JSON list of C-alpha atoms in Angstrom, two decimals:
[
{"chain": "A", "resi": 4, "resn": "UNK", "atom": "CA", "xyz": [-31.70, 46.62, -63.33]},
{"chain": "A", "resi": 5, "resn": "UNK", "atom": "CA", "xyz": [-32.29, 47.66, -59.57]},
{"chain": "A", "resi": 6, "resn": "UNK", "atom": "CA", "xyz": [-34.51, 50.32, -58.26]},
{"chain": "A", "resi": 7, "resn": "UNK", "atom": "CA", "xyz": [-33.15, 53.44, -56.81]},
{"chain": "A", "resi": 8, "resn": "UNK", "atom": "CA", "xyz": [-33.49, 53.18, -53.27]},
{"chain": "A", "resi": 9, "resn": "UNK", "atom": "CA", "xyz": [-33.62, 56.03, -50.64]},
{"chain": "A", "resi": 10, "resn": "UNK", "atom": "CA", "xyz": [-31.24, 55.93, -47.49]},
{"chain": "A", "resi": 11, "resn": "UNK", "atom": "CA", "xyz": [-33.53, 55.59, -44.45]},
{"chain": "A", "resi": 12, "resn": "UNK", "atom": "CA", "xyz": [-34.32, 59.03, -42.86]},
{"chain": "A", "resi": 13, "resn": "UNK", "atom": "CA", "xyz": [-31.28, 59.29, -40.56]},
{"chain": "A", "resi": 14, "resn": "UNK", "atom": "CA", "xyz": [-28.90, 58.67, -43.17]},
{"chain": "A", "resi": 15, "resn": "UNK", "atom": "CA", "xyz": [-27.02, 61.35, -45.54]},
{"chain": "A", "resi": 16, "resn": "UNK", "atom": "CA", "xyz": [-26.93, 58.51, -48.26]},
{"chain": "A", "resi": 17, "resn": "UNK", "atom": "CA", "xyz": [-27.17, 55.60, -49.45]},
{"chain": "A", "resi": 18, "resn": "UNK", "atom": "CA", "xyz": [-22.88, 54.92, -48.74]},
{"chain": "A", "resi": 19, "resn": "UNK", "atom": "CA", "xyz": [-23.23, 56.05, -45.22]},
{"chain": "A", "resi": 20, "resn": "UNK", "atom": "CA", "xyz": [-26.57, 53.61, -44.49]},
{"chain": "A", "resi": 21, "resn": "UNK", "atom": "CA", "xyz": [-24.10, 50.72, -45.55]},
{"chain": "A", "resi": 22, "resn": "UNK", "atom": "CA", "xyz": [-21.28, 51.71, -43.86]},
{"chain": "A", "resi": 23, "resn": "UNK", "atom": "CA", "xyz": [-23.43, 51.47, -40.65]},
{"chain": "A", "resi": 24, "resn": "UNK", "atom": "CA", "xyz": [-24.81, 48.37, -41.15]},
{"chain": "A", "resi": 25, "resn": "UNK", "atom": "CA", "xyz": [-21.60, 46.68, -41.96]},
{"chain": "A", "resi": 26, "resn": "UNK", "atom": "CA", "xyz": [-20.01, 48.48, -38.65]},
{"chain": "A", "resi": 27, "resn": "UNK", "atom": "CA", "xyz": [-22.70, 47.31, -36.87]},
{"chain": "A", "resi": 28, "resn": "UNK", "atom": "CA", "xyz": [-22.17, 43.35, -38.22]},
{"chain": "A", "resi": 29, "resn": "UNK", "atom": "CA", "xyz": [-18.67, 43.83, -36.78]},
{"chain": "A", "resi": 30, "resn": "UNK", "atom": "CA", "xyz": [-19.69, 44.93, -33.78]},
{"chain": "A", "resi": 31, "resn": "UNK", "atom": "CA", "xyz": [-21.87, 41.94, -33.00]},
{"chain": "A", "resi": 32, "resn": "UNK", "atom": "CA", "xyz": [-19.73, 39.65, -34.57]},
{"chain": "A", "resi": 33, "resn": "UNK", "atom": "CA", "xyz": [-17.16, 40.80, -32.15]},
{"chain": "A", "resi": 34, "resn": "UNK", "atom": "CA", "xyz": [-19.59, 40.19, -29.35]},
{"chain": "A", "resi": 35, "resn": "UNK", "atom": "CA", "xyz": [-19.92, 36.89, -30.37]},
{"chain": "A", "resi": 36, "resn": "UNK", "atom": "CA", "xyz": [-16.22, 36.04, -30.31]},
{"chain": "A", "resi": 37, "resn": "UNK", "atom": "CA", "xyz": [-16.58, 37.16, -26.93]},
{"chain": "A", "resi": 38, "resn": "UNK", "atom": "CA", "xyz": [-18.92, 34.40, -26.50]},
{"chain": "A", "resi": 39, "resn": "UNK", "atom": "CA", "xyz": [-17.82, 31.60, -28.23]},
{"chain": "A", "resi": 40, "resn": "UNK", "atom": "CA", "xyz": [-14.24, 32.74, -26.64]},
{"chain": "A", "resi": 41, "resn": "UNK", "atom": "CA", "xyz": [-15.91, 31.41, -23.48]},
{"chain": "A", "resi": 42, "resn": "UNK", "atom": "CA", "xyz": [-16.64, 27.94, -24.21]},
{"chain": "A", "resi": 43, "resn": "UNK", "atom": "CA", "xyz": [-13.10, 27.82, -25.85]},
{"chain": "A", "resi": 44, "resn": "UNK", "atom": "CA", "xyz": [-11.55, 28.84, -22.80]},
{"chain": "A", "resi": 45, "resn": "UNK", "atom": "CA", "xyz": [-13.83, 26.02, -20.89]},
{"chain": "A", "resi": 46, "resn": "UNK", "atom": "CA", "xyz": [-12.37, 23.56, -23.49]},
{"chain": "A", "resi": 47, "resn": "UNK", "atom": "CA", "xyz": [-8.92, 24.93, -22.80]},
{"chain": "A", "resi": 48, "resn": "UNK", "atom": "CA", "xyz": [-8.86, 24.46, -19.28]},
{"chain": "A", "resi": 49, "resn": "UNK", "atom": "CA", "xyz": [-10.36, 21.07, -19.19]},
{"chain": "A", "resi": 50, "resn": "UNK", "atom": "CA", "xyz": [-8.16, 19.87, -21.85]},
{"chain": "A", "resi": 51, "resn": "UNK", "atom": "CA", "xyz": [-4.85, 20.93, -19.93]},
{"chain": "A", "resi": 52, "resn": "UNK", "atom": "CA", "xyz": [-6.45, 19.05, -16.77]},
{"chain": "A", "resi": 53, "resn": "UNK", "atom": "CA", "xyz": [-6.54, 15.47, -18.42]},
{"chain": "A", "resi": 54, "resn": "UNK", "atom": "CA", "xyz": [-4.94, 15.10, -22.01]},
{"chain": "A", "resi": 55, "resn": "UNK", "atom": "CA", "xyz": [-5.21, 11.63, -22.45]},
{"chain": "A", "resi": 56, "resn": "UNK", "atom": "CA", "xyz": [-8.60, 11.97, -21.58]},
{"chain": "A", "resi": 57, "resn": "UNK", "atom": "CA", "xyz": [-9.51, 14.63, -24.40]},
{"chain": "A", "resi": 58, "resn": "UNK", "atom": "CA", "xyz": [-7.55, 12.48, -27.08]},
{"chain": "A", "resi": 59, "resn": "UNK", "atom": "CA", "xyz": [-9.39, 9.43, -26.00]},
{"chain": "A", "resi": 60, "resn": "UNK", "atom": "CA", "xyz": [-12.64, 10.94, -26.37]},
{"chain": "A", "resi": 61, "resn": "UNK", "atom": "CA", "xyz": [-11.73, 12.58, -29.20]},
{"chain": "A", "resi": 62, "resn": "UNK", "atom": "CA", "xyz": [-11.22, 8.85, -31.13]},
{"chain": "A", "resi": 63, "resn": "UNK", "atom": "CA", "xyz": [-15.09, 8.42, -30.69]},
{"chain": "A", "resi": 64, "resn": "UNK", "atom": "CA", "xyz": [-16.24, 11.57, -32.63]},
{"chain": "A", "resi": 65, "resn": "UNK", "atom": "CA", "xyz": [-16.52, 10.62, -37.03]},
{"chain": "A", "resi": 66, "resn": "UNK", "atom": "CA", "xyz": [-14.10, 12.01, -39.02]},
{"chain": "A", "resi": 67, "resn": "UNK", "atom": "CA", "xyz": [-15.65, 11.19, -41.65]},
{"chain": "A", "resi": 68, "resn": "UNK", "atom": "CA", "xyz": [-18.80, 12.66, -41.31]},
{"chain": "A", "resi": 69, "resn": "UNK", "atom": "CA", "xyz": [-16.79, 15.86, -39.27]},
{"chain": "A", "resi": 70, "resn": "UNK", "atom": "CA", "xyz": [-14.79, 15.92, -42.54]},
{"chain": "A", "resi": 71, "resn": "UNK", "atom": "CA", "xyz": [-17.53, 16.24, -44.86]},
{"chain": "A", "resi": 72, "resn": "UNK", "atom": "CA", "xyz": [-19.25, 18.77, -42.93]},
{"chain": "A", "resi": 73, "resn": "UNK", "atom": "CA", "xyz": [-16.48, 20.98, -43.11]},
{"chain": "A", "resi": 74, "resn": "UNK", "atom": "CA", "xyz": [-16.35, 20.70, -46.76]},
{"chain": "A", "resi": 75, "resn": "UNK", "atom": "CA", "xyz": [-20.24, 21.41, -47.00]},
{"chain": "A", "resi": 76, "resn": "UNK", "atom": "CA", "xyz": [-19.69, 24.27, -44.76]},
{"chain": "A", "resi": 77, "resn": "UNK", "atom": "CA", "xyz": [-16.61, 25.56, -47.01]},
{"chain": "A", "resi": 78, "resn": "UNK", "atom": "CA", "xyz": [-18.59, 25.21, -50.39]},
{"chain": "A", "resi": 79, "resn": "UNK", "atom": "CA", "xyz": [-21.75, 27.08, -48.33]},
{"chain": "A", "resi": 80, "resn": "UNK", "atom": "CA", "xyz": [-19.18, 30.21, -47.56]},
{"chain": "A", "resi": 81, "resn": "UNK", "atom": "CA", "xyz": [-17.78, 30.19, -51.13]},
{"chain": "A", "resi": 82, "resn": "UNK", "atom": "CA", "xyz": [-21.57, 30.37, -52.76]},
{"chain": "A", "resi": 83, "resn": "UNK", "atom": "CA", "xyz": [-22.59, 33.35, -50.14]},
{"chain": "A", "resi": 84, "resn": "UNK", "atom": "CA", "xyz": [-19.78, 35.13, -51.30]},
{"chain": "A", "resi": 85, "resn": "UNK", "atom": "CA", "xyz": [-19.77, 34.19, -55.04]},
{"chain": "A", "resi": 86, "resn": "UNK", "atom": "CA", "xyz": [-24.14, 35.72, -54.39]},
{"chain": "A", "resi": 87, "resn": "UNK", "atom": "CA", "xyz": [-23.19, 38.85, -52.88]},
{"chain": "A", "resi": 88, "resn": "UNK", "atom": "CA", "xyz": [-20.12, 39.81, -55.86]},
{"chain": "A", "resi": 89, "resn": "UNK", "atom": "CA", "xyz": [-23.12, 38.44, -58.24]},
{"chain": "A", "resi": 90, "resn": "UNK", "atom": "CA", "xyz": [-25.89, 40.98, -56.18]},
{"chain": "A", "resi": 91, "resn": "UNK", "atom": "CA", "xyz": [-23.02, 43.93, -56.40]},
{"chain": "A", "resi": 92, "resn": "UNK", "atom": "CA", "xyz": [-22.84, 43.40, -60.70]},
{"chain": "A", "resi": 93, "resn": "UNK", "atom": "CA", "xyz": [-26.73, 43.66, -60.49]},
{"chain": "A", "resi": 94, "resn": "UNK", "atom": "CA", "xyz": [-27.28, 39.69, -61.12]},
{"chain": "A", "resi": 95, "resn": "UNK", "atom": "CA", "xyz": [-29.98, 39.26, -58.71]},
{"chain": "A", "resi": 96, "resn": "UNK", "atom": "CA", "xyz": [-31.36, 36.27, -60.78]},
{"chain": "A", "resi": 97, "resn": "UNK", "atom": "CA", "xyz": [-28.05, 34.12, -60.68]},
{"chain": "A", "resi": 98, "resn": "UNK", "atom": "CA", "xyz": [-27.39, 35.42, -56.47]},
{"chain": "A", "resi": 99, "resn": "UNK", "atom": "CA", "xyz": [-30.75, 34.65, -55.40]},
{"chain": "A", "resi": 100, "resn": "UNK", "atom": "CA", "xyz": [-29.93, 30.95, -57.24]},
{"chain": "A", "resi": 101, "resn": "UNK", "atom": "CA", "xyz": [-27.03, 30.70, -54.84]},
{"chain": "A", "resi": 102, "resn": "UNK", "atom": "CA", "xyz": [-28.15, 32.11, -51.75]},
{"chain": "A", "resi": 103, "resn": "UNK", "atom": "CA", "xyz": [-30.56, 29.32, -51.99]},
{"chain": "A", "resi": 104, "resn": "UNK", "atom": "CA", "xyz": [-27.32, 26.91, -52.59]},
{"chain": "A", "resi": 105, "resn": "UNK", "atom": "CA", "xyz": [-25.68, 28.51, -49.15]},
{"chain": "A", "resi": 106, "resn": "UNK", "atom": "CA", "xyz": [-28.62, 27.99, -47.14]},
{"chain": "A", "resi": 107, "resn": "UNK", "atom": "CA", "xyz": [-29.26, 24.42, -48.40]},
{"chain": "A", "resi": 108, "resn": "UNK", "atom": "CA", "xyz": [-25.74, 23.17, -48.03]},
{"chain": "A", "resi": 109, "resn": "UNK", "atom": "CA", "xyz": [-26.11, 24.37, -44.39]},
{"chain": "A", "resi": 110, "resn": "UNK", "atom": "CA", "xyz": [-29.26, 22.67, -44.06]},
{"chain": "A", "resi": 111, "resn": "UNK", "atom": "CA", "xyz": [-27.33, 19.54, -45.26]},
{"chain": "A", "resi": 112, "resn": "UNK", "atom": "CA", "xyz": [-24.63, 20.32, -42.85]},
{"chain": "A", "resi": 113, "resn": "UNK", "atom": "CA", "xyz": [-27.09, 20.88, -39.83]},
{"chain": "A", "resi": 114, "resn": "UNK", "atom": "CA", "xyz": [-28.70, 17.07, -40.87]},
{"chain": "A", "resi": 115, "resn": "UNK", "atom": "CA", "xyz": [-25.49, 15.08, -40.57]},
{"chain": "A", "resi": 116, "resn": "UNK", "atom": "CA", "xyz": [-24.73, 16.67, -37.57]},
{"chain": "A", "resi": 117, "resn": "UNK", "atom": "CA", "xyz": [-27.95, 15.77, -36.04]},
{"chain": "A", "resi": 118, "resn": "UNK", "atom": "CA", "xyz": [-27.31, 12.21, -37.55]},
{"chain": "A", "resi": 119, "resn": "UNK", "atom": "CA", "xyz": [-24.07, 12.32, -35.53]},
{"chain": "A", "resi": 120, "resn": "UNK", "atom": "CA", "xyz": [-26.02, 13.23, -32.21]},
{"chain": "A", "resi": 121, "resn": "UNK", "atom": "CA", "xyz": [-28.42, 9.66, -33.17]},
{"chain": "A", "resi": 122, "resn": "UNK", "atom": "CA", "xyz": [-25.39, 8.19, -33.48]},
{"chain": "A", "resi": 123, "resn": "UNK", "atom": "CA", "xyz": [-23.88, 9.40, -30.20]},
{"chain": "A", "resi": 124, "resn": "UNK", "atom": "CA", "xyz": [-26.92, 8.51, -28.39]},
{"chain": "A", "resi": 125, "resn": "UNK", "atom": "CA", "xyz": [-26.91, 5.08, -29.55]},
{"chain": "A", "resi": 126, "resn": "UNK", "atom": "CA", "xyz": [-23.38, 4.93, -28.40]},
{"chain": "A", "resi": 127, "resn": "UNK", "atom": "CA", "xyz": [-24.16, 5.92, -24.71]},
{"chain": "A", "resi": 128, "resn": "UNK", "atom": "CA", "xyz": [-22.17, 9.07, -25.44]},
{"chain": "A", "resi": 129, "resn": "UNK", "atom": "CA", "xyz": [-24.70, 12.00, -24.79]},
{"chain": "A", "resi": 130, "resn": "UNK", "atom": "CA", "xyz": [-24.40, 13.30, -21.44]},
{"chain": "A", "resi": 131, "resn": "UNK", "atom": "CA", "xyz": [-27.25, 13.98, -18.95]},
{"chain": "A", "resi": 132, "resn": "UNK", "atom": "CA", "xyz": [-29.44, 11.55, -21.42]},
{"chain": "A", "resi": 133, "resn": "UNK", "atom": "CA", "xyz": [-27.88, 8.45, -21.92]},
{"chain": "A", "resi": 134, "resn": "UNK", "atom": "CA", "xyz": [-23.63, 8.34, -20.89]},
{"chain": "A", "resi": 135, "resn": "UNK", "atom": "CA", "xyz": [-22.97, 4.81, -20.68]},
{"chain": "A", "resi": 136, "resn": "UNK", "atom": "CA", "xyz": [-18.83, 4.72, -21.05]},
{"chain": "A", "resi": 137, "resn": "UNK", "atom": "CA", "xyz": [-16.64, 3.07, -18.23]},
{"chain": "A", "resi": 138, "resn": "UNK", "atom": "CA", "xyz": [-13.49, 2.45, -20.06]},
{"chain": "A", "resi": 139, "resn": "UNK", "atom": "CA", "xyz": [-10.38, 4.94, -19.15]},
{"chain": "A", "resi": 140, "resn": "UNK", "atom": "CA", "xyz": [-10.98, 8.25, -18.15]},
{"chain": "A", "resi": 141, "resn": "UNK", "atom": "CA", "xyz": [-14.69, 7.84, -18.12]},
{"chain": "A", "resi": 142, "resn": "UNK", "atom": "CA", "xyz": [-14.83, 11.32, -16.16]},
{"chain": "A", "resi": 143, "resn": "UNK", "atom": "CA", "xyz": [-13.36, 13.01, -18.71]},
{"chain": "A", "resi": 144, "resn": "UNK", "atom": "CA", "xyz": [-14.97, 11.52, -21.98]},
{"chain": "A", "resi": 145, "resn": "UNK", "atom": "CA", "xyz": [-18.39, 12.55, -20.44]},
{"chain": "A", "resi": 146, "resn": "UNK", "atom": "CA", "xyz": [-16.77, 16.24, -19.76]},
{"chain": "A", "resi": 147, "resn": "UNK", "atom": "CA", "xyz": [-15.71, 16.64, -22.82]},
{"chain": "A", "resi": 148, "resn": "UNK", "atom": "CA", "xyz": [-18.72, 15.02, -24.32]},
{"chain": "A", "resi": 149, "resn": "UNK", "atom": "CA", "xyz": [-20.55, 17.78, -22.44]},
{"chain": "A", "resi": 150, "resn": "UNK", "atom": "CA", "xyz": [-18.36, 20.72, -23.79]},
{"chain": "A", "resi": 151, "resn": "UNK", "atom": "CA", "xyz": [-18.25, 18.86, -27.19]},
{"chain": "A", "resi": 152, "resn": "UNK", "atom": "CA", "xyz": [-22.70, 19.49, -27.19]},
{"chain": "A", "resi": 153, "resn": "UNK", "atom": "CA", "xyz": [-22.37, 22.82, -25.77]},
{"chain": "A", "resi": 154, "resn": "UNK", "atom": "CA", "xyz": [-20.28, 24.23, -28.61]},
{"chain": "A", "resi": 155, "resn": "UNK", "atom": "CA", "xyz": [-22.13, 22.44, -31.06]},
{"chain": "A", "resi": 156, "resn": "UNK", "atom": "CA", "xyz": [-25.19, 22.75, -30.24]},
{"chain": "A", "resi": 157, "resn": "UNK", "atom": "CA", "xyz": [-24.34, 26.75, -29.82]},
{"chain": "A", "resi": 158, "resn": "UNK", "atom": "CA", "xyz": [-22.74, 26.64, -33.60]},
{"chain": "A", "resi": 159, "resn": "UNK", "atom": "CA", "xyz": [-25.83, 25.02, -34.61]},
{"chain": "A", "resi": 160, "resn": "UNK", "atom": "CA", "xyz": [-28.56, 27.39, -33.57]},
{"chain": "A", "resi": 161, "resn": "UNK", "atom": "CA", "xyz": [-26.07, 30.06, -35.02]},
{"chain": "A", "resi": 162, "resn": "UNK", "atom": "CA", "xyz": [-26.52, 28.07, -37.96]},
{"chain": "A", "resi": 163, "resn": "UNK", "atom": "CA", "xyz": [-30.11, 27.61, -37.91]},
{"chain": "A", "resi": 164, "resn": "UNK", "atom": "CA", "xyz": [-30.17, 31.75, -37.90]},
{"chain": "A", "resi": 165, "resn": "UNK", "atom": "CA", "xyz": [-28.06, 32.05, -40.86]},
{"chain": "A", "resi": 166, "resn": "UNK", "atom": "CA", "xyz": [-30.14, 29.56, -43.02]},
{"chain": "A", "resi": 167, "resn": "UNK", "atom": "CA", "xyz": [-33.08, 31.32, -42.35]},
{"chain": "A", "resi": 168, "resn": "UNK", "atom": "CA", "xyz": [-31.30, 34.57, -43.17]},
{"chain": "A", "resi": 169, "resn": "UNK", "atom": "CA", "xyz": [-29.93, 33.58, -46.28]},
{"chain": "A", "resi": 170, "resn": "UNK", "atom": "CA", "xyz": [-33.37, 32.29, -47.31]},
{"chain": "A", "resi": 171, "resn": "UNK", "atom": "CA", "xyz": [-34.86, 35.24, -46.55]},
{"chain": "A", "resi": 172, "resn": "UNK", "atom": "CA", "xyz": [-32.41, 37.01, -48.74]},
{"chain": "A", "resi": 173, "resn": "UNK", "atom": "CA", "xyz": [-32.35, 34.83, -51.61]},
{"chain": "A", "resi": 174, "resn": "UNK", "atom": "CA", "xyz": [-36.22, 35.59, -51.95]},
{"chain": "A", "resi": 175, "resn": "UNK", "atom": "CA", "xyz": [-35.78, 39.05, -51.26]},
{"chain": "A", "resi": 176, "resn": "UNK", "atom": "CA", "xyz": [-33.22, 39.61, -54.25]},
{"chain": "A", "resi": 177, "resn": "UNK", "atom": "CA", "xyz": [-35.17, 37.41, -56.47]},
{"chain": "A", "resi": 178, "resn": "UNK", "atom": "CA", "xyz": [-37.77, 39.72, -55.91]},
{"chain": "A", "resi": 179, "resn": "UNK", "atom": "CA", "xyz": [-35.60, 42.54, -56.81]},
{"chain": "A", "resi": 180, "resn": "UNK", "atom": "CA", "xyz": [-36.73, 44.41, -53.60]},
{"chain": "A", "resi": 181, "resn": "UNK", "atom": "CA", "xyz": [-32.62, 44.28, -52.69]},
{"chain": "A", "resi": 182, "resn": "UNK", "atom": "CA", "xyz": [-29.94, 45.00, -55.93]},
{"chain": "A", "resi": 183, "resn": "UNK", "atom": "CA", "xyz": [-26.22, 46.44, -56.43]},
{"chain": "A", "resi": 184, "resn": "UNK", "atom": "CA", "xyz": [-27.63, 49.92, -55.19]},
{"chain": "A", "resi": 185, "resn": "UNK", "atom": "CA", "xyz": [-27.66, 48.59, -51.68]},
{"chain": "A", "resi": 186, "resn": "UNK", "atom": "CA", "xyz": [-26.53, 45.05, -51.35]},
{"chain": "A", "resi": 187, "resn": "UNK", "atom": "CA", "xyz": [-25.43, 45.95, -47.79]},
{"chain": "A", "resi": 188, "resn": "UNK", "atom": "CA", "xyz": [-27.70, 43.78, -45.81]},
{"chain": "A", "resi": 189, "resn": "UNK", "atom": "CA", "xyz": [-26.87, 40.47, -48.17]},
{"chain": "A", "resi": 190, "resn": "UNK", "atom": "CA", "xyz": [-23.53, 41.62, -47.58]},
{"chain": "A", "resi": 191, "resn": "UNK", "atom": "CA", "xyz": [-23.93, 41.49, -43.86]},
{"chain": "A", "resi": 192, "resn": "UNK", "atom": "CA", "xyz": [-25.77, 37.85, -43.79]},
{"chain": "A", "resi": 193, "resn": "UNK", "atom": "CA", "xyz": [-22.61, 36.73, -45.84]},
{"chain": "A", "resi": 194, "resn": "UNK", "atom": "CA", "xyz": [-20.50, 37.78, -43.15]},
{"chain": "A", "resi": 195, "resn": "UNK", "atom": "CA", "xyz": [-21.83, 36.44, -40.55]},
{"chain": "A", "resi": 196, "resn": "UNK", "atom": "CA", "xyz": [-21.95, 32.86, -42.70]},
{"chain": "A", "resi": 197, "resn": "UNK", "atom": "CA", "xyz": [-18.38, 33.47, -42.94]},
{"chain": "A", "resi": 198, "resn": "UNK", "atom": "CA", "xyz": [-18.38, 33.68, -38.77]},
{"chain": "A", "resi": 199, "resn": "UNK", "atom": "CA", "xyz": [-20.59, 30.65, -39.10]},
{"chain": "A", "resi": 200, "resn": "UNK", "atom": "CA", "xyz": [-17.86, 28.76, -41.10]},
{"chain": "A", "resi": 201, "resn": "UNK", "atom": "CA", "xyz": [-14.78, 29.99, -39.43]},
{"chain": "A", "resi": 202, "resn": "UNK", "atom": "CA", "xyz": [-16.25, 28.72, -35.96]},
{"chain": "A", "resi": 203, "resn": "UNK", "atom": "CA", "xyz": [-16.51, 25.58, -37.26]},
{"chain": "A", "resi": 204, "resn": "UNK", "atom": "CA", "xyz": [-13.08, 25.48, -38.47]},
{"chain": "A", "resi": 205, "resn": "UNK", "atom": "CA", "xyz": [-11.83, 25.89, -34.92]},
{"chain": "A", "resi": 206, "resn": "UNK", "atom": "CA", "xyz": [-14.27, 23.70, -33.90]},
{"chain": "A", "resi": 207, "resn": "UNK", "atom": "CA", "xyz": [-13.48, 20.57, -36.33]},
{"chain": "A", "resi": 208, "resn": "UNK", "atom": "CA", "xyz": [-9.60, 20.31, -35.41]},
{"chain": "A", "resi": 209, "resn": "UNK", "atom": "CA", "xyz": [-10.14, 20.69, -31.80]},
{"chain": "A", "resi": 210, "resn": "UNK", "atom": "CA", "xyz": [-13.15, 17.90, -31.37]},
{"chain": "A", "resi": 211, "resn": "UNK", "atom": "CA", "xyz": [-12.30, 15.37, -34.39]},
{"chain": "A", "resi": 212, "resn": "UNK", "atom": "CA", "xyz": [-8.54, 15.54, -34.71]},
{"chain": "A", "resi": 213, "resn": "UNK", "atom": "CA", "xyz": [-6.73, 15.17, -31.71]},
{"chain": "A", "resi": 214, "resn": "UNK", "atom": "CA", "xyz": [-3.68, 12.46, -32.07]},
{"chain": "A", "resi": 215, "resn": "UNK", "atom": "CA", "xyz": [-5.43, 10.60, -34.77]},
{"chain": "A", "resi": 216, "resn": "UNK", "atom": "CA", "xyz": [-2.18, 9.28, -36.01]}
]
């Protein structure tokens, strides 16, 4: 059972407290479509400038491993939601339990990533550290090597803040010091995973899957 809690002093209630914080996640979650919309646009441009180029590149990123981080990332979103409708029927036990599954499949996610990166450096494919192509369209494999770090590298410090959010949360509701009498701000962290995940779904088609036929 979850304590009563008291809305903060500027607040009527309790409903009202929540229905600022969650208007407030939208609001910087539509900042940061503004952002990301940025390096999208860079990727756009570039892209339309040499197509060959992109698809070429694109043949050197792993599938595989692009695959299975998309699936990681999937399960992560589905556990973050399944915690917050667990928090909301005053489960805090059984949410906490899969906050802690959210955060570490994105953990998991962020370390084959980084393995990718190893693996890009051995390949000579890391721009400004060690680009050693020369085949076709060398100019363009290193650009959109260089846009391919830049929006991962962005995605993965967003990541990095949601794990430690949803860690932070998991403890918190195991602790009972958050239940269903305001679940807002596990609410919130679960949408911004759900940001988290959705970038990456742009992201995965547009890097790993361009004319793979």
């Amino acid at each position: 059972m979850s304590r009563a809690v008291s809305p903060a002093e500027q607040f009527d209630d309790i409903e009202q407290q929540s229905g600022a914080a969650t208007f407030g996640m939208w609001v910087f979650l539509a900042t940061e479509v503004l952002f990301f919309g940025v390096l999208f646009a860079a990727y756009a441009y570039c892209r339309v400038q040499d197509p060959q180029g992109f698809v070429l590149a694109s043949r050197h990123t792993d599938l595989l491993l692009g695959g299975i981080e998309s699936v990681i990332l999937l399960l992560s979103a589905a556990a973050a939601a399944w915690a917050t409708a667990l928090l909301r029927r005053d489960e805090n036990r059984a949410s906490a339990a899969l906050l802690w599954c959210a955060a570490g499949l994105g953990a998991l996610f962020m370390a084959l990533h980084l393995y990718e990166y190893w693996k890009d450096y051995g390949e000579g494919l890391v721009p400004g550290l060690r680009f050693t192509y020369t085949g076709l369209h060398a100019q363009t494999v290193e650009r959109f090597y260089a846009l391919y770090y830049a929006m991962t590298l962005v995605h993965l410090l967003h990541l990095l803040i949601g794990i430690v959010l949803l860690a932070f949360y998991a403890r918190e509701v195991r602790r009972q010091r958050i239940g269903a009498a305001y679940a807002s701000p596990v609410m919130c962290v679960a949408l911004y995973w759900d940001f988290v995940d959705m970038v990456w779904i742009f992201l995965f088609p547009m890097l790993y899957l361009l004319d793979r036929s």
